[in-house]
Coordinates of C-alpha atoms in Angstrom, one line a residue:
Chain A
M1 CA 0.0 -0.1 -0.1
T2 CA 1.5 3.3 -1.0
W3 CA 1.0 6.4 0.9
E4 CA 1.8 10.1 0.0
I5 CA 3.5 12.3 2.5
V6 CA 2.5 15.9 2.5
I7 CA 4.8 18.1 4.6
G8 CA 4.9 22.1 5.1
L9 CA 7.2 24.0 7.5
E10 CA 7.0 27.1 9.4
V11 CA 10.3 28.5 10.1
H12 CA 11.1 31.2 12.7
T13 CA 14.1 33.2 12.0
Q14 CA 15.4 35.6 14.6
L15 CA 16.5 38.7 12.6
S16 CA 20.1 39.9 13.3
T17 CA 19.1 43.3 14.6
N18 CA 20.8 45.0 17.3
T19 CA 17.7 45.9 19.3
K20 CA 14.2 44.5 19.9
I21 CA 11.4 44.8 17.2
F22 CA 9.6 47.3 19.4
S23 CA 12.1 48.8 21.7
G24 CA 15.7 49.8 22.0
A25 CA 16.9 46.8 24.4
S26 CA 19.9 45.0 23.1
T27 CA 19.2 41.7 21.7
A28 CA 22.9 40.1 22.3
F29 CA 22.7 36.4 23.0
G30 CA 23.8 34.9 26.4
A31 CA 23.3 38.1 28.9
E32 CA 22.5 37.6 32.5
P33 CA 18.9 36.9 32.9
N34 CA 16.5 39.7 32.4
T35 CA 19.5 42.4 32.0
Q36 CA 18.2 43.1 28.5
A37 CA 14.4 43.1 29.6
D38 CA 13.4 46.9 29.2
A39 CA 9.8 48.2 30.4
V40 CA 8.6 47.1 26.8
S41 CA 10.0 43.7 27.3
L42 CA 8.5 43.4 30.6
A43 CA 4.9 44.8 29.5
L44 CA 4.6 47.4 32.0
P45 CA 1.7 49.4 32.1
G46 CA 1.7 52.6 29.8
V47 CA 4.6 51.3 27.4
L48 CA 4.1 51.7 23.6
P49 CA 5.8 49.7 21.0
V50 CA 7.8 51.7 18.3
L51 CA 8.9 49.8 15.2
N52 CA 12.4 48.8 14.6
K53 CA 13.4 50.0 10.8
G54 CA 16.2 47.5 10.9
A55 CA 13.9 44.4 11.3
V56 CA 11.6 45.7 8.6
E57 CA 14.6 45.9 6.2
R58 CA 15.5 42.3 6.7
A59 CA 11.9 41.3 5.9
I60 CA 12.1 43.4 2.6
K61 CA 15.6 41.6 1.9
F62 CA 14.0 38.1 2.4
G63 CA 11.0 38.9 0.3
L64 CA 13.1 40.3 -2.5
A65 CA 15.4 37.3 -2.3
T66 CA 12.4 34.8 -2.9
G67 CA 10.8 36.8 -5.5
A68 CA 7.9 37.6 -3.2
H69 CA 5.4 40.5 -3.2
I70 CA 6.3 43.2 -0.7
A71 CA 3.2 44.4 0.9
P72 CA 3.0 48.3 0.3
R73 CA 1.1 48.2 3.6
S74 CA 0.8 45.8 6.3
V75 CA -0.6 45.7 9.6
F76 CA 0.4 44.3 13.0
A77 CA -2.2 42.0 15.2
R78 CA -2.2 40.9 18.6
K79 CA -2.5 37.2 19.1
N80 CA -3.8 36.4 22.5
Y81 CA -2.7 33.5 24.9
F82 CA -1.6 33.4 28.4
Y83 CA 2.0 32.0 29.4
P84 CA 4.4 33.3 31.7
D85 CA 7.0 34.0 29.1
L86 CA 4.7 36.5 27.4
P87 CA 3.7 38.9 29.7
K88 CA 1.5 41.4 27.8
G89 CA -1.0 38.3 27.4
Y90 CA -0.5 38.6 23.6
Q91 CA 2.1 38.5 21.0
I92 CA 2.6 41.1 18.5
S93 CA 2.5 39.4 15.0
Q94 CA 0.9 40.0 11.7
F95 CA -2.2 38.1 10.7
D96 CA -4.2 39.1 7.4
L97 CA -1.7 41.5 6.1
P98 CA 1.7 40.2 6.3
V99 CA 4.8 42.2 5.2
V100 CA 6.1 39.8 2.7
G101 CA 3.5 37.8 0.3
Q102 CA 3.8 34.7 -1.9
G103 CA 7.2 33.8 -2.9
S104 CA 9.2 30.8 -3.8
L105 CA 12.7 28.8 -3.1
T106 CA 14.4 26.4 -5.6
I107 CA 16.1 23.7 -3.7
Q108 CA 18.5 20.7 -4.8
V109 CA 17.1 17.4 -3.1
E110 CA 19.7 14.7 -2.3
P111 CA 17.6 11.4 -1.9
L112 CA 18.4 9.8 1.3
S113 CA 17.7 6.4 0.0
G114 CA 18.7 3.9 -3.1
N115 CA 20.3 5.3 -6.1
A116 CA 17.9 8.0 -6.7
K117 CA 19.5 11.0 -8.4
P118 CA 19.5 14.3 -7.0
Y119 CA 16.7 16.7 -8.4
E120 CA 15.7 20.4 -8.2
K121 CA 12.3 21.5 -6.8
T122 CA 10.6 24.8 -6.3
V123 CA 8.9 25.1 -3.0
R124 CA 6.3 28.0 -2.8
I125 CA 6.3 30.1 0.4
T126 CA 2.9 31.2 1.2
R127 CA 3.9 34.3 3.3
A128 CA 6.5 35.7 5.8
H129 CA 5.3 37.9 8.6
L130 CA 7.3 40.0 11.3
E131 CA 6.2 39.3 14.9
E132 CA 8.2 39.2 18.4
D133 CA 9.7 36.3 20.0
A134 CA 8.6 35.4 23.5
G135 CA 10.8 35.1 26.5
K136 CA 12.2 31.9 28.1
S137 CA 11.0 29.7 31.0
V138 CA 13.2 28.0 33.2
H139 CA 11.9 24.8 34.9
G140 CA 13.1 23.0 37.8
E141 CA 15.4 25.6 39.7
S142 CA 13.2 25.6 42.7
Q143 CA 10.5 23.3 43.7
G144 CA 6.9 24.7 42.6
V145 CA 8.2 27.6 40.7
T146 CA 8.9 28.6 37.1
G147 CA 11.5 31.3 36.3
V148 CA 11.3 33.7 33.5
D149 CA 14.1 35.3 31.5
L150 CA 12.8 37.9 29.3
N151 CA 15.7 38.9 27.5
R152 CA 14.6 37.1 24.5
A153 CA 11.2 38.7 24.6
G154 CA 10.6 41.2 21.8
T155 CA 13.3 39.8 19.6
P156 CA 12.4 40.4 16.1
L157 CA 11.2 37.2 14.2
L158 CA 10.3 36.6 10.5
E159 CA 8.1 33.7 10.4
I160 CA 8.3 32.1 7.1
V161 CA 5.6 29.6 6.1
S162 CA 5.7 27.5 3.0
E163 CA 3.0 25.8 1.3
P164 CA 2.7 21.8 2.0
D165 CA 5.1 21.3 -1.2
M166 CA 7.2 18.6 0.3
C167 CA 6.7 15.1 0.1
S168 CA 9.5 13.5 2.1
A169 CA 11.8 14.2 5.0
A170 CA 14.8 14.6 2.5
E171 CA 12.6 17.5 0.7
A172 CA 11.9 18.8 3.9
V173 CA 15.3 19.0 4.9
A174 CA 16.7 20.2 1.8
Y175 CA 14.1 23.1 1.9
A176 CA 15.2 23.9 5.7
K177 CA 18.8 23.9 4.7
A178 CA 18.3 26.1 1.7
L179 CA 16.4 28.6 3.7
H180 CA 18.8 28.4 6.3
T181 CA 21.9 29.0 3.5
L182 CA 19.6 31.8 2.3
V183 CA 19.0 33.9 5.5
R184 CA 22.5 33.8 6.4
W185 CA 23.4 34.7 2.7
I186 CA 21.5 37.8 2.8
G187 CA 22.6 38.7 6.1
I188 CA 19.2 38.8 8.0
C189 CA 19.7 36.0 10.7
D190 CA 23.1 34.5 12.3
G191 CA 21.4 30.7 11.6
N192 CA 22.8 29.9 14.9
M193 CA 20.6 26.8 15.6
Q194 CA 21.9 25.9 19.1
E195 CA 21.2 29.6 20.3
G196 CA 17.4 29.1 18.7
S197 CA 18.0 31.6 15.9
F198 CA 16.5 29.3 13.4
R199 CA 13.6 27.2 14.7
C200 CA 11.5 24.9 12.4
D201 CA 8.0 23.6 13.1
V202 CA 7.1 21.0 10.6
N203 CA 3.3 20.0 9.4
V204 CA 3.2 16.2 8.6
S205 CA 0.2 14.4 7.1
V206 CA -0.2 11.4 4.8
R207 CA -2.9 10.5 2.4
K208 CA -3.7 7.9 -0.4
P209 CA -2.8 9.4 -4.0
G210 CA -5.5 11.3 -5.2
Q211 CA -7.3 11.6 -2.0
P212 CA -7.6 15.1 -0.2
L213 CA -5.3 16.2 2.4
G214 CA -5.1 14.1 5.8
T215 CA -5.0 15.4 9.2
R216 CA -1.7 16.9 10.2
R217 CA 0.2 17.0 13.1
E218 CA 2.6 19.7 13.6
I219 CA 6.2 18.8 15.3
K220 CA 7.2 22.1 17.1
N221 CA 10.7 23.6 17.4
L222 CA 13.0 21.4 15.8
N223 CA 16.5 22.9 16.0
S224 CA 18.6 20.6 14.0
F225 CA 18.2 19.1 10.3
K226 CA 19.1 15.7 11.6
F227 CA 16.5 15.7 14.3
M228 CA 14.0 17.1 11.5
Q229 CA 14.6 14.2 9.3
Q230 CA 14.4 11.6 12.3
A231 CA 11.4 13.4 13.8
I232 CA 9.6 13.3 10.2
D233 CA 10.3 9.6 9.5
Y234 CA 9.0 8.5 12.8
E235 CA 6.0 10.7 12.5
V236 CA 5.0 9.3 8.9
Q237 CA 5.5 5.8 10.3
W238 CA 3.3 6.6 13.1
Q239 CA 0.4 8.2 11.2
I240 CA 0.5 5.3 8.5
D241 CA 0.5 2.5 11.4
T242 CA -2.4 4.5 13.1
I243 CA -4.5 4.6 9.9
E244 CA -3.8 1.1 8.7
N245 CA -4.8 -0.3 12.1
G246 CA -8.1 1.5 11.9
G247 CA -7.3 4.6 14.0
K248 CA -7.8 8.1 12.9
V249 CA -5.1 11.0 13.3
Q250 CA -6.2 13.8 15.4
Q251 CA -4.9 17.2 14.8
A252 CA -2.2 17.7 17.2
T253 CA 0.8 19.7 18.4
I254 CA 3.6 17.4 19.0
L255 CA 7.2 17.4 20.3
F256 CA 10.2 15.1 19.0
N257 CA 12.5 13.6 21.8
P258 CA 15.8 13.4 20.3
D259 CA 16.9 10.7 23.0
T260 CA 14.1 8.3 22.3
G261 CA 13.6 9.3 18.4
E262 CA 9.9 9.3 18.9
T263 CA 7.1 12.1 18.7
R264 CA 4.7 12.5 21.4
A265 CA 1.5 14.9 21.5
M266 CA 1.6 18.0 23.9
R267 CA -0.9 18.3 26.5
S268 CA -3.1 20.9 25.1
K269 CA -6.2 22.5 26.1
E270 CA -9.4 22.6 23.8
D271 CA -9.3 26.2 23.1
A272 CA -5.4 26.6 23.3
H273 CA -5.6 27.7 19.7
D274 CA -8.5 30.4 20.2
Y275 CA -6.1 33.1 19.6
R276 CA -8.6 35.8 18.8
Y277 CA -6.2 38.2 16.4
F278 CA -7.3 41.5 16.1
P279 CA -5.3 44.8 14.7
D280 CA -3.0 46.2 17.4
P281 CA -4.0 49.7 18.3
D282 CA -0.9 50.8 19.5
L283 CA 0.7 50.3 15.8
L284 CA -0.2 52.1 12.9
P285 CA 0.1 50.2 9.5
L286 CA 3.5 49.7 8.1
E287 CA 4.2 51.3 4.9
I288 CA 7.0 50.3 2.4
S289 CA 7.4 52.8 -0.5
E290 CA 8.7 51.6 -3.9
E291 CA 11.7 53.5 -3.2
W292 CA 12.8 52.1 0.1
K293 CA 12.1 48.7 -1.7
E294 CA 14.6 49.6 -4.3
R295 CA 17.0 50.9 -2.1
V296 CA 17.1 47.4 -0.3
R297 CA 17.3 45.7 -3.6
A298 CA 20.4 47.4 -4.4
T299 CA 22.2 46.0 -1.2
L300 CA 21.2 42.2 -2.2
P301 CA 24.3 40.3 -3.0
E302 CA 24.3 37.8 -5.9
L303 CA 22.1 35.0 -4.6
P304 CA 23.2 31.3 -4.1
Q305 CA 20.8 30.2 -6.9
T306 CA 22.4 32.5 -9.3
K307 CA 25.8 32.0 -8.4
Q308 CA 25.2 28.2 -8.7
A309 CA 23.9 28.5 -12.3
R310 CA 26.8 30.9 -13.1
Y311 CA 29.6 28.2 -11.7
V312 CA 27.7 25.7 -14.0
N313 CA 27.2 27.8 -17.3
Q314 CA 30.2 30.0 -17.2
L315 CA 32.8 28.1 -15.2
G316 CA 32.0 24.4 -16.5
L317 CA 31.6 23.2 -12.7
S318 CA 29.3 20.2 -12.1
A319 CA 25.8 20.9 -10.4
Y320 CA 27.4 19.2 -7.4
D321 CA 30.5 21.1 -7.1
A322 CA 28.5 24.3 -7.6
S323 CA 26.1 23.5 -4.8
I324 CA 28.8 22.7 -2.2
L325 CA 30.5 25.8 -3.3
T326 CA 27.4 28.0 -2.6
S327 CA 26.4 26.4 0.5
S328 CA 27.6 29.5 2.4
R329 CA 28.7 33.0 1.4
E330 CA 31.8 32.6 2.9
M331 CA 32.7 29.2 0.9
A332 CA 31.7 31.1 -2.3
D333 CA 33.7 34.0 -1.4
F334 CA 36.7 31.9 -0.5
F335 CA 36.1 29.9 -3.9
E336 CA 36.0 33.2 -6.2
I337 CA 38.9 35.0 -4.5
T338 CA 41.0 31.7 -4.8
V339 CA 40.1 31.7 -8.7
H340 CA 40.8 35.6 -8.9
S341 CA 44.2 35.3 -7.1
F342 CA 45.0 32.4 -9.5
M343 CA 44.2 34.2 -12.5
S344 CA 45.7 37.5 -11.5
Q345 CA 49.0 35.6 -10.6
V346 CA 49.1 34.0 -14.1
L347 CA 48.7 37.4 -15.6
S348 CA 51.5 39.0 -13.6
D349 CA 53.9 36.2 -13.9
M350 CA 55.0 37.1 -17.2
N351 CA 58.6 35.7 -16.8
T352 CA 57.0 32.1 -16.6
S353 CA 56.6 30.3 -19.5
A354 CA 53.1 29.0 -18.4
A355 CA 50.1 29.5 -20.9
R356 CA 47.2 31.1 -19.3
P357 CA 45.0 28.2 -18.6
A358 CA 41.4 28.4 -19.6
D359 CA 38.8 29.3 -16.9
P360 CA 37.1 26.1 -16.5
I361 CA 40.3 24.3 -15.9
V362 CA 41.3 26.9 -13.1
A363 CA 38.0 26.8 -11.4
K364 CA 37.8 23.1 -11.5
S365 CA 41.1 22.9 -10.0
C366 CA 40.1 25.5 -7.4
A367 CA 37.0 23.7 -6.6
N368 CA 38.7 20.3 -6.3
W369 CA 41.2 21.7 -3.7
I370 CA 38.5 23.6 -1.8
I371 CA 35.8 20.9 -1.8
G372 CA 38.8 18.1 -1.3
E373 CA 41.5 19.3 0.9
V374 CA 40.1 22.5 2.6
G375 CA 36.9 20.8 3.4
A376 CA 38.5 17.8 4.6
Q377 CA 41.0 19.7 6.8
L378 CA 38.1 22.1 8.2
N379 CA 36.0 18.9 9.0
R380 CA 39.2 17.2 11.0
D381 CA 39.8 20.5 12.8
G382 CA 35.8 21.0 13.7
L383 CA 36.0 24.5 12.0
D384 CA 33.8 26.4 9.8
M385 CA 34.6 28.4 6.6
S386 CA 35.0 31.7 8.5
Q387 CA 37.4 30.0 10.7
C388 CA 39.8 28.6 7.9
P389 CA 43.6 29.2 8.8
I390 CA 44.5 29.9 5.4
T391 CA 43.3 32.6 3.1
A392 CA 41.9 32.3 -0.6
L393 CA 44.9 34.3 -1.5
Q394 CA 47.4 31.8 0.1
L395 CA 45.6 28.9 -1.7
G396 CA 45.3 30.7 -5.1
G397 CA 48.9 31.4 -5.0
M398 CA 49.8 27.9 -4.1
L399 CA 47.4 26.6 -7.2
M400 CA 49.6 29.0 -9.5
R401 CA 52.7 27.1 -8.6
I402 CA 51.3 23.8 -9.6
A403 CA 50.0 25.4 -12.7
D404 CA 53.4 26.9 -13.7
G405 CA 55.2 23.7 -12.8
T406 CA 57.1 24.9 -9.9
I407 CA 55.7 22.2 -7.5
S408 CA 54.4 18.8 -8.2
N409 CA 50.9 17.8 -6.7
S410 CA 52.6 15.9 -4.0
G411 CA 54.8 18.8 -3.3
A412 CA 51.6 20.8 -3.4
K413 CA 50.0 18.8 -0.6
E414 CA 53.3 19.5 1.7
V415 CA 52.8 22.9 1.2
F416 CA 49.3 22.9 1.9
R417 CA 50.0 21.1 5.2
T418 CA 52.7 23.6 6.2
M419 CA 50.4 26.7 5.3
W420 CA 47.7 25.0 7.3
A421 CA 49.7 24.4 10.5
E422 CA 52.1 27.4 10.4
G423 CA 51.0 30.0 7.9
G424 CA 53.1 31.7 5.1
D425 CA 52.8 32.1 1.5
A426 CA 53.3 29.2 -1.0
D427 CA 56.7 30.7 -2.4
A428 CA 58.1 31.0 1.0
I429 CA 57.4 27.5 2.0
I430 CA 58.5 26.1 -1.5
E431 CA 61.8 27.9 -0.8
A432 CA 62.2 27.1 2.7
K433 CA 61.4 23.3 2.3
G434 CA 63.1 23.0 -1.2
L435 CA 60.0 21.7 -2.7
K436 CA 60.9 23.4 -6.2
Q437 CA 60.6 20.8 -8.9
V438 CA 63.3 20.4 -11.2
S439 CA 62.1 21.3 -14.6
D440 CA 65.4 22.2 -16.3
S441 CA 66.0 19.6 -19.2
G442 CA 69.8 19.5 -18.8
A443 CA 69.5 18.6 -15.1
I444 CA 67.0 16.0 -15.8
E445 CA 68.8 14.4 -18.7
A446 CA 71.8 14.4 -16.5
I447 CA 69.9 12.4 -13.7
V448 CA 68.7 10.2 -16.3
D449 CA 72.2 9.5 -17.7
G450 CA 73.4 8.6 -14.2
V451 CA 70.5 6.2 -13.4
M452 CA 70.9 4.5 -16.8
A453 CA 74.7 4.1 -16.5
A454 CA 74.3 2.6 -13.0
N455 CA 71.8 0.0 -14.2
A456 CA 73.2 -1.0 -17.5
D457 CA 72.0 -4.5 -17.2
K458 CA 68.2 -3.3 -16.6
V459 CA 68.7 -0.9 -19.7
A460 CA 69.7 -4.1 -21.6
E461 CA 66.5 -6.1 -20.5
Y462 CA 64.3 -3.1 -21.0
R463 CA 65.7 -2.9 -24.8
S464 CA 65.1 -6.5 -25.2
G465 CA 61.6 -6.1 -24.6
K466 CA 60.9 -6.1 -20.7
D467 CA 58.7 -2.8 -20.9
K468 CA 57.4 -3.4 -17.2
L469 CA 61.0 -2.1 -16.1
F470 CA 59.9 1.6 -17.3
G471 CA 58.5 2.1 -13.6
F472 CA 61.7 1.1 -12.0
F473 CA 63.6 3.6 -14.0
V474 CA 60.9 6.3 -13.0
G475 CA 61.5 5.4 -9.3
A476 CA 65.0 5.3 -9.5
A477 CA 65.5 8.5 -11.4
M478 CA 62.8 10.2 -9.0
K479 CA 64.7 9.0 -6.0
A480 CA 68.1 10.4 -7.7
S481 CA 66.2 13.6 -7.8
Q482 CA 65.0 13.8 -4.3
G483 CA 61.5 13.7 -5.5
K484 CA 61.8 17.0 -7.3
A485 CA 62.0 15.8 -11.0
N486 CA 59.0 17.5 -12.9
P487 CA 57.2 13.9 -13.2
A488 CA 55.9 14.7 -16.8
Q489 CA 59.4 15.7 -18.0
L490 CA 61.0 12.8 -16.5
N491 CA 58.9 10.5 -18.2
E492 CA 59.6 12.1 -21.5
V493 CA 63.4 12.2 -21.0
L494 CA 63.3 8.6 -19.9
K495 CA 61.4 7.3 -22.8
K496 CA 63.4 9.1 -25.2
K497 CA 66.7 7.9 -23.9
L498 CA 65.7 4.4 -23.3
A499 CA 64.3 3.9 -26.6
A500 CA 67.8 5.3 -28.2
Chain B
M1 CA -8.0 39.7 1.2
I2 CA -9.2 37.9 4.4
T3 CA -11.3 40.1 6.6
Y4 CA -11.4 40.1 10.3
Q5 CA -14.1 37.6 11.6
P6 CA -15.5 39.2 14.6
Y7 CA -15.0 37.0 17.4
L8 CA -18.6 36.9 18.4
N9 CA -20.4 36.6 15.1
K10 CA -23.7 37.9 14.0
E11 CA -25.7 34.6 14.3
F12 CA -25.5 34.6 18.1
A13 CA -25.3 38.4 18.5
M14 CA -28.9 38.6 19.7
S15 CA -28.7 35.3 21.5
L16 CA -25.7 35.9 23.6
S17 CA -25.6 33.1 26.0
T18 CA -24.2 32.4 29.4
Q19 CA -21.9 29.9 28.0
D20 CA -20.7 32.6 25.4
V21 CA -19.7 34.8 28.1
E22 CA -18.0 32.1 30.2
K23 CA -16.0 31.2 27.3
V24 CA -14.7 34.6 26.5
A25 CA -14.0 35.0 30.4
R26 CA -12.1 31.7 30.4
L27 CA -9.8 32.9 27.5
A28 CA -9.4 36.1 29.3
R29 CA -8.6 34.5 32.4
L30 CA -11.4 36.3 34.2
A31 CA -13.0 34.8 37.2
M32 CA -16.5 35.9 37.2
T33 CA -19.4 35.4 39.7
P34 CA -22.7 34.3 38.1
A35 CA -24.1 37.5 38.9
E36 CA -21.2 39.3 37.0
I37 CA -21.7 36.9 34.1
E38 CA -25.3 37.8 33.7
T39 CA -24.3 41.7 33.8
A40 CA -21.7 41.2 31.3
R41 CA -24.0 39.3 29.0
S42 CA -26.5 41.7 29.0
Q43 CA -24.1 44.7 28.4
L44 CA -22.3 42.8 25.5
S45 CA -25.7 41.8 24.0
G46 CA -26.2 45.8 24.0
I47 CA -23.0 46.2 22.2
F48 CA -23.9 43.6 19.7
G49 CA -27.1 45.8 19.3
L50 CA -25.1 48.5 18.3
I51 CA -22.9 46.8 15.9
E52 CA -26.2 45.3 14.4
E53 CA -27.3 49.1 13.6
M54 CA -23.7 49.9 12.2
Q55 CA -23.7 46.8 9.9
A56 CA -26.9 48.5 8.4
V57 CA -24.6 51.2 6.8
D58 CA -23.5 50.3 3.1
T59 CA -19.8 50.2 3.0
K60 CA -19.3 48.7 -0.3
G61 CA -16.0 50.1 -2.2
I62 CA -14.8 51.5 1.1
A63 CA -11.6 50.0 2.2
P64 CA -11.3 48.5 5.8
M65 CA -9.4 50.6 8.3
S66 CA -6.9 48.9 10.6
H67 CA -6.6 52.2 12.7
A68 CA -8.6 55.3 13.7
Q69 CA -5.8 57.3 12.4
D70 CA -5.1 57.4 8.8
V71 CA -1.2 57.8 9.1
A72 CA 1.6 55.4 8.8
Q73 CA 4.0 53.8 11.5
R74 CA 7.2 55.6 12.3
L75 CA 10.1 53.6 12.5
R76 CA 12.8 53.5 15.0
E77 CA 16.7 53.3 14.0
D78 CA 18.0 50.1 15.1
K79 CA 20.0 51.5 17.9
V80 CA 20.6 50.4 21.6
T81 CA 18.9 53.1 23.9
E82 CA 18.1 51.0 26.9
T83 CA 20.2 50.2 29.7
N84 CA 20.2 47.3 32.3
Q85 CA 17.6 48.4 35.1
R86 CA 17.0 44.8 36.3
E87 CA 17.6 45.8 39.8
A88 CA 14.8 48.6 39.6
F89 CA 12.3 46.5 37.8
Q90 CA 12.8 43.4 40.1
A91 CA 12.3 45.5 43.1
I92 CA 8.8 45.7 42.6
A93 CA 8.5 42.0 41.4
P94 CA 6.5 39.6 43.8
Q95 CA 9.4 37.0 43.6
V96 CA 12.7 36.6 42.1
E97 CA 15.8 34.4 42.4
G98 CA 19.1 34.5 40.4
G99 CA 18.0 37.3 38.0
L100 CA 14.7 35.3 36.9
Y101 CA 11.2 36.3 37.9
L102 CA 9.4 33.4 39.4
V103 CA 5.9 32.7 38.9
P104 CA 3.8 29.5 39.9
Q105 CA 5.1 26.5 38.0
V106 CA 3.9 25.6 34.8
I107 CA 4.0 22.4 33.3
E108 CA 3.7 21.7 29.8

């Protein structure tokens, strides 16, 4: 029996403003409890919210980056519910007139199982609206009481709501990752999932093909992609089992327990979702002019999707390489500066005999080193791209020395290791470690002559048809050159002299 | 455009029941005596009567307002202007500990 899975996401992104959405209190993470809870955050009587321009600007950026309609006029509404971390008794949010209307995001999906090929999919974004975050409840400090820290209360959030366009855990994770990349890329959210800057609620339902949508359950507050996948897999199986055993899925809000890998329903009162939205009389409608929108548009960087397409079409990289190189802005910048420094070295080193390599060759070589060596080292050292100990200029300089024949690939690996551990430029390391290849044909010929003279018997065997001995000569000559001979040249000279 | 659904809609405006008032009171966390509920029921019904009258006005072609003043929101620059006044705020709180405001235990 086949089932169709239907998934939609609501993602809460904390906007990277200095201050709260409705007051001038700091939003810095990790402060002592309540030291950033001002009168507005505490909902003291008589305070008035004043909207933060920086939060609106970030919402506009997001809308523009997803090709969405930016509402020229949007309205803030009160969402009413009671919880100690929400001292006003309502959350200021947006309801029927959100700041960002329908947009979309194109994602690359890597299927999780089997031999299925990666594919592209466009997920529709229903809307994105501005709202304030709640404070934090601290349980279990003392018996019978709950502690409340209101530092987070009033932190600006952009809640991004997708259409139920995803039909597997892989697609949901790919969408969440693409969104995570995008909000960091355009600089509206730091994306720190441990600190709760990027939190996902996942709506899951199942149905038989062709049938109307099934009843959904909402998995709240997932803060890792791994948990998201586990939670969806578990939840889908639970819903299918429930229906196949004759049961019915009840709409519910559920939590994922990473320790057991299971989902469970939260205790909820029957009218928990009766939010009684109404326009907040403390706030006037938010107006965004065409002119403001265009000013914000001018600050947008080239977006990851555009870059990806450019890397494939202009630089001839594979879709896979292009997607890895655009997984963060730091990564893309590193790649582009590497390519650029490589090329400018080529152009400035007029005294080398190296011909200018074609762009795709340079790009591929840079991509290989960044995805391969740099990526592997970063993983090993538990660093991310922004903490990379070597710069793109250093790497580009080293790649140039491979291209112009100064060092061999194995020599380059040693230069790279040294650069990583101790710093320094490729040229200085090559000099200090004596890694310069011998490319002087006279010197190579002398080495080959020496090896042949010392192994006259083997030369005779080779010439009488024992071709396999060629490898022996390569090894011996390389050894005699202390590993510094240019391998291609050495091969050529050996072939010529042995054939003579 | 979605329009706001008045929480208490027209159908029961004329027959606002004790249960309706009790539900609104519960959502607003208001403890009310039966006598208070009866008073509120009668007053709220009066308000619905007024709304009924207003709904008789033809508003076709008039854009709904979300605020009584026809001006736009002024925005604040994203600069920190508040300082830490925890001590002053917590001096008037019923119970605090380790910088946290304490409330009766909440379980979810």
